[in-house]
Tab-separated table of C-alpha atoms in Angstrom:
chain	number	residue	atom	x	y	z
A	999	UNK	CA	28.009	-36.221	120.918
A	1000	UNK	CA	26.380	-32.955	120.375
A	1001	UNK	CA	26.586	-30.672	122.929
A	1002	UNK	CA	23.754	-29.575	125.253
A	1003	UNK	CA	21.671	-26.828	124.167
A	1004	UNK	CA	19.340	-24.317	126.481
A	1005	UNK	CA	16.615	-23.122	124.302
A	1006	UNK	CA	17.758	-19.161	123.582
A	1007	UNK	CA	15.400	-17.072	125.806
A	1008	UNK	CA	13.833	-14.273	123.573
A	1009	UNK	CA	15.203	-11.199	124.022
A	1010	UNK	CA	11.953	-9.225	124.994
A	1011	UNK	CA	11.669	-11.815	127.843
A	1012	UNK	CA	14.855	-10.577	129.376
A	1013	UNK	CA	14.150	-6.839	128.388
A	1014	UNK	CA	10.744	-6.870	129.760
A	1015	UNK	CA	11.979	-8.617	132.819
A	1016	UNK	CA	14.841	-6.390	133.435
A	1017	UNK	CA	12.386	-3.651	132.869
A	1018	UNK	CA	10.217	-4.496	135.384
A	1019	UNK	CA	12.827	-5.205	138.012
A	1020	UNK	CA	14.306	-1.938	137.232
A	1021	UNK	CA	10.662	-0.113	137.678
A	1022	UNK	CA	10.184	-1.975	141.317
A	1023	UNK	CA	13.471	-1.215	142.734
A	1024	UNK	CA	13.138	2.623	141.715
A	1025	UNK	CA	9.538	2.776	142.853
A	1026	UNK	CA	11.487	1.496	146.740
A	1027	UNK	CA	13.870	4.303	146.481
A	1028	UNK	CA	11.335	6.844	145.657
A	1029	UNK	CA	9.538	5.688	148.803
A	1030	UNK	CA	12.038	5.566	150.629
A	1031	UNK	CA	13.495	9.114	150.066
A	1032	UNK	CA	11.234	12.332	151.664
A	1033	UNK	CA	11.069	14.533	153.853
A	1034	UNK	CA	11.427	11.466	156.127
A	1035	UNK	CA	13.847	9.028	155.079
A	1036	UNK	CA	12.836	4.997	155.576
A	1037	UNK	CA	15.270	2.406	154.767
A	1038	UNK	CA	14.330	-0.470	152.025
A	1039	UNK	CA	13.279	-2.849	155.051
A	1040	UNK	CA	10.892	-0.559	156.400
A	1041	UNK	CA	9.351	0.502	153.358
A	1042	UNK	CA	8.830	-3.186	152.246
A	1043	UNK	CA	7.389	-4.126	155.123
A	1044	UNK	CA	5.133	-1.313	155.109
A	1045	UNK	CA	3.746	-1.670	152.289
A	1046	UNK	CA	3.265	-5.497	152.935
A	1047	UNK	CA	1.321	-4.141	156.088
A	1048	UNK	CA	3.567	-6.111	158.533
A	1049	UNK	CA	5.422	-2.701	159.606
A	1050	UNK	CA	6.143	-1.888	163.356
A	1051	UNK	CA	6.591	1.417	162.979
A	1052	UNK	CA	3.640	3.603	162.708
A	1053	UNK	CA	4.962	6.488	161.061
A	1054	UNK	CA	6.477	4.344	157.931
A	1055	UNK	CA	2.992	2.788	158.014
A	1056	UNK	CA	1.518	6.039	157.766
A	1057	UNK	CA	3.488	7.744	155.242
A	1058	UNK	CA	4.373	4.695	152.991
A	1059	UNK	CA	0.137	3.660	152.507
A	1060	UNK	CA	-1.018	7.216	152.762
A	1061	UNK	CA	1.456	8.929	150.578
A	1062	UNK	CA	3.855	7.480	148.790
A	1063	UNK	CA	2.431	4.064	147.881
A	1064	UNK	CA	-0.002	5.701	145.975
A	1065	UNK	CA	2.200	8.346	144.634
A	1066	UNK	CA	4.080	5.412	143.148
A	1067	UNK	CA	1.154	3.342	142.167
A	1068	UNK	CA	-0.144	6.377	140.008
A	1069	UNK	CA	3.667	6.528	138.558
A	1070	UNK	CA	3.425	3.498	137.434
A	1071	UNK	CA	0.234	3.079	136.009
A	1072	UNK	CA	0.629	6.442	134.061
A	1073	UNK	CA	3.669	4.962	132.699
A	1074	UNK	CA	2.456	1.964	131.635
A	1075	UNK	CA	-0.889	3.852	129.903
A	1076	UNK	CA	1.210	6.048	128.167
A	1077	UNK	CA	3.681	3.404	127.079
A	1078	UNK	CA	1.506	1.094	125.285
A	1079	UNK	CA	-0.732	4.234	124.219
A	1080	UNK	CA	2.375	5.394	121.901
A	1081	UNK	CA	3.303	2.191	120.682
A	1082	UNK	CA	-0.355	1.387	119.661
A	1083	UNK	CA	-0.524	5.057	117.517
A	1084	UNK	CA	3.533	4.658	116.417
A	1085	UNK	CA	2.521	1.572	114.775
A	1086	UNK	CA	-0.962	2.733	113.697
A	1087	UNK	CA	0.961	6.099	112.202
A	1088	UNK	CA	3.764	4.008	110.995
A	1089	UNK	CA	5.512	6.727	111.970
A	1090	UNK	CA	8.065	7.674	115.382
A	1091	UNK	CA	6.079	11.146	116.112
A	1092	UNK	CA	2.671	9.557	116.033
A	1093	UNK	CA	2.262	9.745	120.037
A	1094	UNK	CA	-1.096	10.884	122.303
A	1095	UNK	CA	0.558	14.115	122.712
A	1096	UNK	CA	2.064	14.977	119.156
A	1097	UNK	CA	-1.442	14.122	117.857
A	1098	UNK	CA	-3.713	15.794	119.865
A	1099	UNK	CA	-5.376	13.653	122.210
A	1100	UNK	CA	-3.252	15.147	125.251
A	1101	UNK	CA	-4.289	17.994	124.566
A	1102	UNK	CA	-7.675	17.706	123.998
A	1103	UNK	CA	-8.158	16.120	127.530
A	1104	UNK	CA	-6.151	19.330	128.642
A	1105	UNK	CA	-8.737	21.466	127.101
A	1106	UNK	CA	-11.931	19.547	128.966
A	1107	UNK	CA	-9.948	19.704	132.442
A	1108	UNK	CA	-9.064	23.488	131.959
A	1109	UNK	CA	-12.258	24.410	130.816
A	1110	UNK	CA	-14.004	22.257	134.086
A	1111	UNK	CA	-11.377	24.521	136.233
A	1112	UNK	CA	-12.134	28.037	134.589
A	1113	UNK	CA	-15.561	27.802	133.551
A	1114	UNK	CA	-17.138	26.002	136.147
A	1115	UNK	CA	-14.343	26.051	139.440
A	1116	UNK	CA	-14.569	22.317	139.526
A	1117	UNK	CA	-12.733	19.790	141.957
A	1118	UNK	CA	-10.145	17.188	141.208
A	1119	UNK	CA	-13.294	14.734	140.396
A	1120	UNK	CA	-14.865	16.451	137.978
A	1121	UNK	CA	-11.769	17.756	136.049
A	1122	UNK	CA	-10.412	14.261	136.110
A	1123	UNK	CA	-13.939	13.272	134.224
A	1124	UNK	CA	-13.909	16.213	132.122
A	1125	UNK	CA	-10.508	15.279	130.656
A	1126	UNK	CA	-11.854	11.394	129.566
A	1127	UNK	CA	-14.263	13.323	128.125
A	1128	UNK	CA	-12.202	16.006	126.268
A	1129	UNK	CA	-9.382	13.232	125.081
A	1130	UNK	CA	-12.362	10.803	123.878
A	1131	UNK	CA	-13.483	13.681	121.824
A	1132	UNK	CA	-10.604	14.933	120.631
A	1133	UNK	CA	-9.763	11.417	119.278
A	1134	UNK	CA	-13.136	10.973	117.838
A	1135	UNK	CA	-12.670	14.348	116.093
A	1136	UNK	CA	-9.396	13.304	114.665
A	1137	UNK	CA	-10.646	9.805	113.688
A	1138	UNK	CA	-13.388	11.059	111.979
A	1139	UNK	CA	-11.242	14.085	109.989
A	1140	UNK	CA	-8.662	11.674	109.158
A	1141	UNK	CA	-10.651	8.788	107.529
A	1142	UNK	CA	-10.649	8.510	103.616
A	1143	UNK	CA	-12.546	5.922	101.803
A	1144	UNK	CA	-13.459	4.121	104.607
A	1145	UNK	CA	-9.683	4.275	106.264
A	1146	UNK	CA	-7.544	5.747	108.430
A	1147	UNK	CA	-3.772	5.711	109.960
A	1148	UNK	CA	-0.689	7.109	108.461
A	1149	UNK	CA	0.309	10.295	107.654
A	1150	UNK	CA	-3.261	11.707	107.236
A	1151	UNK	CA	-3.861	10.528	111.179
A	1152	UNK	CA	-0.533	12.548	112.240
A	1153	UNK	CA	-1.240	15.520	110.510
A	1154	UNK	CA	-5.191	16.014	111.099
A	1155	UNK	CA	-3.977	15.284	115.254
A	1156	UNK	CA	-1.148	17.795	114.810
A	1157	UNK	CA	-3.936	20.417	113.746
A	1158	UNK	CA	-6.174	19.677	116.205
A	1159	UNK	CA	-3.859	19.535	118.914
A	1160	UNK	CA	-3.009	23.352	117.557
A	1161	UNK	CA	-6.018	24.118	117.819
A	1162	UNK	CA	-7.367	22.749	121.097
A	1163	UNK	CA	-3.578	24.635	122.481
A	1164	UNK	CA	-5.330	28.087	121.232
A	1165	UNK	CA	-8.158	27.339	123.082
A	1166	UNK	CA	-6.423	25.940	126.599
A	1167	UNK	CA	-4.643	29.987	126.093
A	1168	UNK	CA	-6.882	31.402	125.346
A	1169	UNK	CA	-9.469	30.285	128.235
A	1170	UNK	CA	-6.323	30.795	130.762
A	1171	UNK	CA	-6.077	34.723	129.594
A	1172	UNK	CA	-9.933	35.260	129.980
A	1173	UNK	CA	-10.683	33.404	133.391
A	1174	UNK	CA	-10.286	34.451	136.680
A	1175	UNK	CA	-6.782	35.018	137.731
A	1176	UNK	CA	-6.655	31.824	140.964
A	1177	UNK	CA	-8.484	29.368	138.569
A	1178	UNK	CA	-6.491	30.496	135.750
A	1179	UNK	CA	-3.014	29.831	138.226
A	1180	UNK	CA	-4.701	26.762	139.127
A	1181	UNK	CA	-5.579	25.093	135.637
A	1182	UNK	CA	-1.778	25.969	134.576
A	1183	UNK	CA	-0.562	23.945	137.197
A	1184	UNK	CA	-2.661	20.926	136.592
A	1185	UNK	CA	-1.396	21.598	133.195
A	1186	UNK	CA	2.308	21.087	134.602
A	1187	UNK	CA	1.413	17.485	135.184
A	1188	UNK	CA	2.294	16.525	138.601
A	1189	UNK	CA	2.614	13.594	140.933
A	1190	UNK	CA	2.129	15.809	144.313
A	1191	UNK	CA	-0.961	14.662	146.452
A	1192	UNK	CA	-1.715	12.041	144.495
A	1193	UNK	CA	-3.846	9.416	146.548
A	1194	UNK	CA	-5.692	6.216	145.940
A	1195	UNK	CA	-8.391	7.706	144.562
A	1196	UNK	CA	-6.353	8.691	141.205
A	1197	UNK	CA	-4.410	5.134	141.965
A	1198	UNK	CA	-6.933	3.233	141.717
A	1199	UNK	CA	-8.806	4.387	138.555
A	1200	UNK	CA	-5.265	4.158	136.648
A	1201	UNK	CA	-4.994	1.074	137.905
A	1202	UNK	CA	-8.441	-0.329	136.536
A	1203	UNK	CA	-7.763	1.084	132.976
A	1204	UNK	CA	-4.670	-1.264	132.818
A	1205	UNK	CA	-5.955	-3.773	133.757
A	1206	UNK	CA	-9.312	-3.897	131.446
A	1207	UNK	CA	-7.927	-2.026	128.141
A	1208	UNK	CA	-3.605	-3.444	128.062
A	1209	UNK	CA	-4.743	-6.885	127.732
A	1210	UNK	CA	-7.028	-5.622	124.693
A	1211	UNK	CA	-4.257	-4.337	122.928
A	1212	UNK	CA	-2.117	-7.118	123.718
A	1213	UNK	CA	-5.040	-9.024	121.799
A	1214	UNK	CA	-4.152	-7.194	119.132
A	1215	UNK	CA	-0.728	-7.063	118.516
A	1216	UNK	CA	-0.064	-9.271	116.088
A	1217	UNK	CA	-3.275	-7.530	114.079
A	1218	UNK	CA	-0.978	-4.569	114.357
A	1219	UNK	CA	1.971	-5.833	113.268
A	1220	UNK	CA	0.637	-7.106	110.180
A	1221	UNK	CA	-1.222	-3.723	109.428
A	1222	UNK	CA	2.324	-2.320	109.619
A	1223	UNK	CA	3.286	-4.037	106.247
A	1224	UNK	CA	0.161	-2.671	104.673
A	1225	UNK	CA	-3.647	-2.755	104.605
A	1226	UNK	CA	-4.029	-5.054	101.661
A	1227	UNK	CA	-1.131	-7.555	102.797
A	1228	UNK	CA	-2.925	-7.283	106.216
A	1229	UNK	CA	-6.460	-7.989	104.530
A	1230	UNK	CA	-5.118	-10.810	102.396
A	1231	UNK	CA	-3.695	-12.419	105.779
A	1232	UNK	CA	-7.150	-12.431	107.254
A	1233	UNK	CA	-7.043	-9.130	108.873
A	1234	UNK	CA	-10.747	-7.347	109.546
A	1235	UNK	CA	-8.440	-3.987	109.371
A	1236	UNK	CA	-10.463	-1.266	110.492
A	1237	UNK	CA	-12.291	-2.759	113.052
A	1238	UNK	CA	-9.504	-4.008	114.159
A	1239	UNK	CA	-7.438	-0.593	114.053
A	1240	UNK	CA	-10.501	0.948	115.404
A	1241	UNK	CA	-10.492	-0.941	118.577
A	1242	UNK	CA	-7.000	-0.700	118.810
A	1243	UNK	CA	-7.201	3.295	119.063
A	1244	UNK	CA	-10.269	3.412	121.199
A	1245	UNK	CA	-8.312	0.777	124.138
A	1246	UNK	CA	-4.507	3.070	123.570
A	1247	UNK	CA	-7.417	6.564	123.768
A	1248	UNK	CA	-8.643	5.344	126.676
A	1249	UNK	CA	-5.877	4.799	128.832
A	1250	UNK	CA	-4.376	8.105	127.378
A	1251	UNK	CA	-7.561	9.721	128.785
A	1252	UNK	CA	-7.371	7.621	131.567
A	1253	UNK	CA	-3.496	8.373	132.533
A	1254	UNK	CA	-4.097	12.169	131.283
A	1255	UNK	CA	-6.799	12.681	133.783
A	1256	UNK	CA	-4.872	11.582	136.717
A	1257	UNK	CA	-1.582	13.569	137.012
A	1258	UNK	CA	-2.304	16.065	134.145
A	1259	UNK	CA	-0.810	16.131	130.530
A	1260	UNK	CA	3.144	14.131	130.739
A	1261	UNK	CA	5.019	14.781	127.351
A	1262	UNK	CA	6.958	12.366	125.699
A	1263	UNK	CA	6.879	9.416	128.048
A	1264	UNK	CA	3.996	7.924	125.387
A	1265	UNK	CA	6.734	9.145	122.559
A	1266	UNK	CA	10.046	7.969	123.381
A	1267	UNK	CA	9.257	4.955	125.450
A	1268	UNK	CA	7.956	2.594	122.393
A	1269	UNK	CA	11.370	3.723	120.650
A	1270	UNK	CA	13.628	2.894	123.544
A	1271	UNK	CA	11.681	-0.454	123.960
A	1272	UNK	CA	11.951	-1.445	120.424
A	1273	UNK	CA	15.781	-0.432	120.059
A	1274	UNK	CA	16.381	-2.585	123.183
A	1275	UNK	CA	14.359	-5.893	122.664
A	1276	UNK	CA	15.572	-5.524	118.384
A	1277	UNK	CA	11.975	-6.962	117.504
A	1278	UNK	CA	10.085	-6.536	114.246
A	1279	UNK	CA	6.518	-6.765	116.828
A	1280	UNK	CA	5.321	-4.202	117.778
A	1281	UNK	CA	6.717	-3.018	121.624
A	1282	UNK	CA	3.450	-3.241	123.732
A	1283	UNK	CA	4.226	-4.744	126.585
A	1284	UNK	CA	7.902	-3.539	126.462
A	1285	UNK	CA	6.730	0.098	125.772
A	1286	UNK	CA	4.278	-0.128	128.485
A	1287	UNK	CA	7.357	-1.237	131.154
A	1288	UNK	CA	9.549	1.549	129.385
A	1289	UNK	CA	7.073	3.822	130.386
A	1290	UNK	CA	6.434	2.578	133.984
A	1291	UNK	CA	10.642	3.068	134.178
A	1292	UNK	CA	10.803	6.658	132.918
A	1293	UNK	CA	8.424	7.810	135.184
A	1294	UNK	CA	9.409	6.596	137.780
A	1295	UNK	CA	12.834	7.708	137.217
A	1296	UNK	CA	11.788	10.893	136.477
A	1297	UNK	CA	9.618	11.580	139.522
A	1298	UNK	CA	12.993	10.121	141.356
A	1299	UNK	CA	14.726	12.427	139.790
A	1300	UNK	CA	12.543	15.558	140.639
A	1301	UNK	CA	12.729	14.707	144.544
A	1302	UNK	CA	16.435	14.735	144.467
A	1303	UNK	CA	17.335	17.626	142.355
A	1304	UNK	CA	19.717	19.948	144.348
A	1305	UNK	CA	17.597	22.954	143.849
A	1306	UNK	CA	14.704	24.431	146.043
A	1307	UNK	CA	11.780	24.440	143.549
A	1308	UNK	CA	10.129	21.498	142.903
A	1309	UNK	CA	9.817	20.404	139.269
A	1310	UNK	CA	6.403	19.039	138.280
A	1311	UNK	CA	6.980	15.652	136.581
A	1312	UNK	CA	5.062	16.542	133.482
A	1313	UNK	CA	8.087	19.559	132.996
A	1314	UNK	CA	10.634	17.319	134.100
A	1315	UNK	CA	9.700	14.400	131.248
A	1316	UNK	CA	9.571	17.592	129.027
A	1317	UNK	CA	13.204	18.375	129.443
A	1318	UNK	CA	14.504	14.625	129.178
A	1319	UNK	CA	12.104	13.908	125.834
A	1320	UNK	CA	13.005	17.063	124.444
A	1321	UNK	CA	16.237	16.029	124.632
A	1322	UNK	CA	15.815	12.670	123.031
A	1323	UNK	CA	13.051	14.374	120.038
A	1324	UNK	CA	16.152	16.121	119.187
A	1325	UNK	CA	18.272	13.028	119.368
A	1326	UNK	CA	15.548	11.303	117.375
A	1327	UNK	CA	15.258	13.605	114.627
A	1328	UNK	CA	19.027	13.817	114.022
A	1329	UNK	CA	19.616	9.940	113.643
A	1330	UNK	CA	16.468	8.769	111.942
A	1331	UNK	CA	15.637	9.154	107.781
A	1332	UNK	CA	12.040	8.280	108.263
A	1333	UNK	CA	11.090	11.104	109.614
């Protein structure tokens, strides 16, 4: 008699699963740890609104809720945003912010702060705008005969992104000297007064443009082996690479917009996905849970340093990607 067999349960199940669990249970302890400590039952049952005590009510919805919300939904953008261009690139450095589209929504918020003194609204609107255009620019530069992706797309972002960098300095040097001090720190990226109102619009690009590239994931993967193998396997491949940017731009924008430009999150979190789950798909939904982790963990991290400054998150994900770029580069041959 044969012996009983479970079905095997994929591995990017349990990844993704253990992913997620690891993303709620850090969110807890970020609200939980302040300025005011709460233990884990009192920030649970704040935030399932059945608290007794008024304070953790207060702080947990008002503050940190959303605080973690935003975390999350940054991290999830930026996740599936840099394992939509990886895979589009073909390549491990083709992230939003190696290619320019970080930067170019830098470039509308800090010219909505210096030019025109603008609040958090309409710098938040002004960097959807400068991303979208920024990624239209590089689109547009990077398409031969009728396609576009690979190298080509890196390189064309890479000179953009140079460019639009020039022009972020160079506006900081010529404005006035508060808006100037207050554009660079948007430009730290930062979690700090974050309410529902940058929640909630984070929260609405996830949920509308994720499940599009999820649609398209397979469409991807095949692309990977090549346009004409793609094609010949019933592939409509630029439309279908063309909506595929426009969804990962968008919540790029989107996450950008929100807490300012985060480096390598949208870089290293596809990789760490993909070496973990040891799929040939492409690691959307992974990536996007990667992401959701690291930020979290960083913004963790940067509440519990043992130092007196505080360390916006978008430096803090700076130091730990820079650290695994370097990493990167030094173990990989196809780069």
């Amino acid at each position: 008699m044969n012996a009983l067999r479970l079905p095997a349960v994929p591995r990017t199940a349990v990844v993704g699963t253990a992913l997620a669990a690891t993303t709620a249970l850090l969110g807890v302890l970020a609200m939980q740890t302040g300025t005011i400590s709460f233990s884990f039952t009192e920030v649970m049952a704040a935030v399932f609104g059945v608290s007794d005590n008024p304070q953790a009510g207060m702080v947990i919805h008002r503050i940190r809720l959303p605080r973690t919300v935003t975390a999350i939904g940054v991290g999830l953008c930026l996740g599936a945003a840099g394992a939509t261009f990886q895979s589009i690139s073909r390549n491990a450095l083709g992230s939003p912010d190696i290619i320019g589209f970080t930067t170019g929504a830098a470039t509308g918020a800090v010219a909505q702060i210096i030019l025109f003194n603008a609040g958090p609204a309409a710098t938040a609107l002004a960097a959807i705008a400068g991303g979208l255009l920024a990624a239209a620019a590089v689109y547009a530069l990077s398409v031969r005969g009728g396609v576009s992706g690979g190298y080509r797309l890196i390189l064309v972002g890479i000179g953009i992104g140079a460019m639009l960098g020039a022009v972020n300095t160079l506006l900081l040097l010529k404005g006035n000297e508060d808006l100037a001090l207050q554009a660079q720190m948007w430009l730290s990226g930062s979690l700090a007064a974050r309410t529902w109102e940058h929640a909630v619009p984070v929260v609405i690009a996830v949920v509308l443009l994720l499940p599009v590239l999820m649609v398209q994931g397979r469409s991807l993967g095949l692309l990977e082996m090549g346009d004409d193998v793609a094609r010949a396997l019933g592939v409509r491949v630029e439309a279908s690479r063309l909506a595929s940017m426009a969804a990962a731009v968008g919540l790029t924008a989107v996450a950008t917009a929100a807490v300012g430009p985060i480096a390598f999150v949208a870089l290293a979190a596809p990789q760490l996905a993909a070496r973990l789950t040891r799929s040939v798909q492409v690691p959307l939904g992974t990536g996007a849970l990667m992401g959701a982790a690291l930020m979290v963990a960083c913004d963790l991290l940067t509440q519990n340093l043992p130092i007196a400054v505080h360390v916006p998150i978008g430096l803090m994900t700076g130091l730990v990607g820079g650290c695994y770029l370097l990493w990167l580069v030094t173990r990989s041959r196809s780069i």
